[in-house]
Short mmCIF file of N, CA and C in Angstrom, two decimals:
data_model
loop_
_atom_site.label_atom_id
_atom_site.label_comp_id
_atom_site.label_asym_id
_atom_site.label_seq_id
_atom_site.Cartn_x
_atom_site.Cartn_y
_atom_site.Cartn_z
N ILE A 176 48.94 22.82 40.68
CA ILE A 176 48.43 21.28 40.46
C ILE A 176 46.91 22.20 39.85
N VAL A 177 46.42 22.40 40.19
CA VAL A 177 44.98 23.10 40.28
C VAL A 177 44.44 23.80 38.81
N LYS A 178 45.23 24.53 38.43
CA LYS A 178 45.51 25.22 37.20
C LYS A 178 45.81 24.41 36.34
N TYR A 179 46.36 23.04 36.09
CA TYR A 179 46.77 22.37 35.12
C TYR A 179 45.89 21.08 35.62
N GLU A 180 44.94 20.85 36.14
CA GLU A 180 44.18 19.56 36.49
C GLU A 180 43.62 19.07 35.04
N ASP A 181 43.16 19.73 34.27
CA ASP A 181 42.67 19.29 33.22
C ASP A 181 43.51 18.94 31.90
N ASP A 182 44.38 19.42 32.20
CA ASP A 182 45.72 19.06 30.85
C ASP A 182 46.13 17.97 31.02
N THR A 183 45.96 17.29 30.04
CA THR A 183 46.15 15.66 29.87
C THR A 183 47.34 15.55 29.37
N SER A 184 48.37 16.96 29.33
CA SER A 184 49.99 16.26 29.22
C SER A 184 50.55 17.09 30.36
N LEU A 185 51.31 16.95 31.27
CA LEU A 185 52.28 17.33 31.85
C LEU A 185 52.50 18.55 31.53
N HIS A 186 53.46 18.88 30.14
CA HIS A 186 54.37 19.59 29.69
C HIS A 186 53.88 21.10 30.09
N PRO A 187 52.62 21.67 29.87
CA PRO A 187 52.68 22.85 30.29
C PRO A 187 52.36 23.13 31.34
N MET A 188 52.34 22.78 32.60
CA MET A 188 52.92 22.61 33.70
C MET A 188 54.35 22.44 34.18
N PHE A 189 55.01 21.74 33.56
CA PHE A 189 56.18 21.77 33.78
C PHE A 189 56.98 23.19 33.26
N ALA A 190 57.01 23.78 32.20
CA ALA A 190 56.99 24.68 31.28
C ALA A 190 56.70 25.80 32.19
N ALA A 191 55.38 26.16 33.12
CA ALA A 191 55.36 27.04 34.22
C ALA A 191 56.18 27.19 34.86
N ASN A 192 56.02 25.75 35.52
CA ASN A 192 57.10 25.88 36.58
C ASN A 192 58.62 26.15 36.81
N VAL A 193 59.17 25.73 35.41
CA VAL A 193 60.63 25.95 35.28
C VAL A 193 60.36 27.82 35.31
N ALA A 194 59.55 28.41 34.42
CA ALA A 194 59.26 29.88 34.35
C ALA A 194 59.06 30.80 35.61
N SER A 195 58.64 29.99 36.37
CA SER A 195 58.34 30.55 37.72
C SER A 195 59.61 30.73 38.69
N GLY A 196 60.39 29.93 38.00
CA GLY A 196 61.58 30.54 39.29
C GLY A 196 61.42 29.67 40.86
N GLY A 197 62.25 29.90 41.72
CA GLY A 197 62.62 29.65 42.66
C GLY A 197 62.72 28.05 42.57
N ASP A 198 62.50 27.14 43.46
CA ASP A 198 63.06 25.98 43.65
C ASP A 198 62.11 24.72 42.72
N SER A 199 62.41 25.09 41.55
CA SER A 199 61.26 24.35 40.47
C SER A 199 61.65 22.89 40.56
N SER A 200 62.71 22.35 40.76
CA SER A 200 63.12 21.15 40.83
C SER A 200 61.99 20.54 41.60
N ALA A 201 62.04 20.68 42.91
CA ALA A 201 61.11 20.38 43.77
C ALA A 201 59.47 20.30 43.62
N ARG A 202 59.12 21.49 43.31
CA ARG A 202 57.78 22.05 43.23
C ARG A 202 57.62 21.00 41.71
N GLY A 203 58.35 21.10 40.89
CA GLY A 203 57.95 19.91 39.76
C GLY A 203 57.71 18.90 39.74
N MET A 204 58.77 18.10 40.55
CA MET A 204 58.45 17.02 40.97
C MET A 204 57.60 16.57 41.53
N ILE A 205 56.65 17.11 42.93
CA ILE A 205 55.87 16.98 43.23
C ILE A 205 54.42 17.14 42.66
N ALA A 206 54.39 18.28 41.72
CA ALA A 206 53.15 18.50 41.21
C ALA A 206 53.27 17.36 40.15
N GLY A 207 54.45 17.15 39.39
CA GLY A 207 54.09 15.95 38.55
C GLY A 207 53.94 14.56 38.78
N MET A 208 54.28 14.52 40.00
CA MET A 208 53.64 13.23 40.85
C MET A 208 52.22 13.10 41.27
N ILE A 209 51.76 14.13 41.24
CA ILE A 209 50.07 14.33 41.62
C ILE A 209 49.89 14.12 40.48
N LEU A 210 49.86 14.92 39.55
CA LEU A 210 49.29 14.80 38.44
C LEU A 210 49.62 13.98 37.46
N ALA A 211 50.58 13.12 37.25
CA ALA A 211 50.47 12.13 36.62
C ALA A 211 49.37 11.02 37.22
N ALA A 212 49.72 10.85 38.72
CA ALA A 212 48.78 9.91 39.30
C ALA A 212 47.41 10.15 39.38
N TYR A 213 47.00 11.14 38.57
CA TYR A 213 45.68 11.97 38.34
C TYR A 213 45.45 11.51 36.85
N HIS A 214 46.54 11.69 36.13
CA HIS A 214 46.02 11.77 34.61
C HIS A 214 46.25 10.22 34.16
N GLY A 215 47.46 9.88 34.59
CA GLY A 215 47.80 8.43 34.23
C GLY A 215 48.84 8.37 33.71
N SER A 216 49.88 7.58 33.33
CA SER A 216 51.17 7.35 32.74
C SER A 216 51.09 8.06 31.35
N SER A 217 50.11 7.93 30.73
CA SER A 217 50.10 8.33 29.54
C SER A 217 50.51 10.05 28.95
N SER A 218 50.16 10.69 30.30
CA SER A 218 50.46 12.05 30.42
C SER A 218 51.77 12.82 30.49
N ILE A 219 52.61 12.08 30.72
CA ILE A 219 54.40 12.03 31.00
C ILE A 219 54.83 12.31 29.38
N PRO A 220 55.45 13.69 29.52
CA PRO A 220 56.07 13.65 28.35
C PRO A 220 57.03 12.67 27.96
N ASN A 221 57.34 12.77 26.64
CA ASN A 221 58.32 11.97 25.90
C ASN A 221 59.61 12.24 26.63
N TYR A 222 60.07 13.68 26.87
CA TYR A 222 61.24 14.01 27.38
C TYR A 222 61.92 13.56 28.81
N VAL A 223 60.43 13.27 29.30
CA VAL A 223 60.86 12.42 30.60
C VAL A 223 61.15 11.04 30.50
N THR A 224 60.23 10.36 29.92
CA THR A 224 59.74 9.15 29.84
C THR A 224 61.43 8.62 28.94
N GLU A 225 62.06 9.40 28.39
CA GLU A 225 63.34 9.16 27.67
C GLU A 225 64.17 9.14 28.46
N MET A 226 64.46 9.48 29.82
CA MET A 226 65.39 10.21 30.70
C MET A 226 66.18 8.45 31.01
N ASN A 227 67.59 8.72 31.24
CA ASN A 227 68.30 7.17 31.21
C ASN A 227 67.87 6.51 32.75
N SER A 228 67.09 7.09 33.51
CA SER A 228 67.07 6.28 34.50
C SER A 228 65.37 6.16 34.78
N TYR A 229 64.82 6.40 34.02
CA TYR A 229 63.09 6.24 34.05
C TYR A 229 63.07 4.83 34.18
N LYS A 230 63.19 4.04 33.12
CA LYS A 230 62.67 2.52 33.44
C LYS A 230 63.34 1.81 34.95
N GLU A 231 64.43 2.37 35.46
CA GLU A 231 64.94 2.03 36.54
C GLU A 231 63.79 2.56 37.71
N ILE A 232 63.32 3.66 37.37
CA ILE A 232 62.62 4.28 38.39
C ILE A 232 61.18 3.85 38.32
N GLU A 233 60.96 3.51 37.16
CA GLU A 233 59.53 2.43 36.96
C GLU A 233 59.32 1.35 37.86
N LYS A 234 60.47 0.70 37.37
CA LYS A 234 60.47 -0.59 38.36
C LYS A 234 60.75 -0.68 39.50
N LEU A 235 61.37 0.58 40.06
CA LEU A 235 61.38 0.83 41.69
C LEU A 235 60.02 1.15 42.06
N LEU A 236 59.04 1.85 40.97
CA LEU A 236 57.86 2.31 41.69
C LEU A 236 56.57 1.06 41.66
N LYS A 237 56.87 0.74 40.79
CA LYS A 237 55.82 -0.81 40.68
C LYS A 237 55.20 -1.57 41.86
N PRO A 238 56.36 -1.99 43.01
CA PRO A 238 55.74 -2.42 44.17
C PRO A 238 54.40 -1.79 44.98
N ILE A 239 55.08 -0.06 44.51
CA ILE A 239 54.33 0.86 45.57
C ILE A 239 52.73 0.80 44.92
N VAL A 240 52.93 0.72 43.78
CA VAL A 240 51.74 1.00 43.14
C VAL A 240 50.86 0.27 43.40
N ASN A 241 51.42 -1.53 43.02
CA ASN A 241 50.70 -2.32 43.19
C ASN A 241 50.07 -2.70 44.53
N SER A 242 51.13 -2.68 45.26
CA SER A 242 50.10 -2.42 47.00
C SER A 242 49.02 -1.45 47.18
N LEU A 243 49.49 -0.54 46.25
CA LEU A 243 48.12 0.77 46.78
C LEU A 243 47.09 0.04 46.28
N SER A 244 47.14 -0.57 44.96
CA SER A 244 45.66 -1.00 44.21
C SER A 244 44.93 -2.22 44.92
N LYS A 245 45.97 -2.71 46.28
CA LYS A 245 45.17 -3.81 46.78
C LYS A 245 43.81 -3.43 47.97
#
């Protein structure tokens, strides 16, 4: 997360995460959530936003985000 803190796109972090092996799905999910919260939704690569369930996930997260901004 620290290494990719200044990248305005999450793609380099995702690519490095997959290349490092191990439990890359859990690590990528956690790092992606933290860095997307830090940089905003514009940092999320197209291949993530074009996933079949992305709109549903976004809909489910909206109440959580709204409750945090109060």
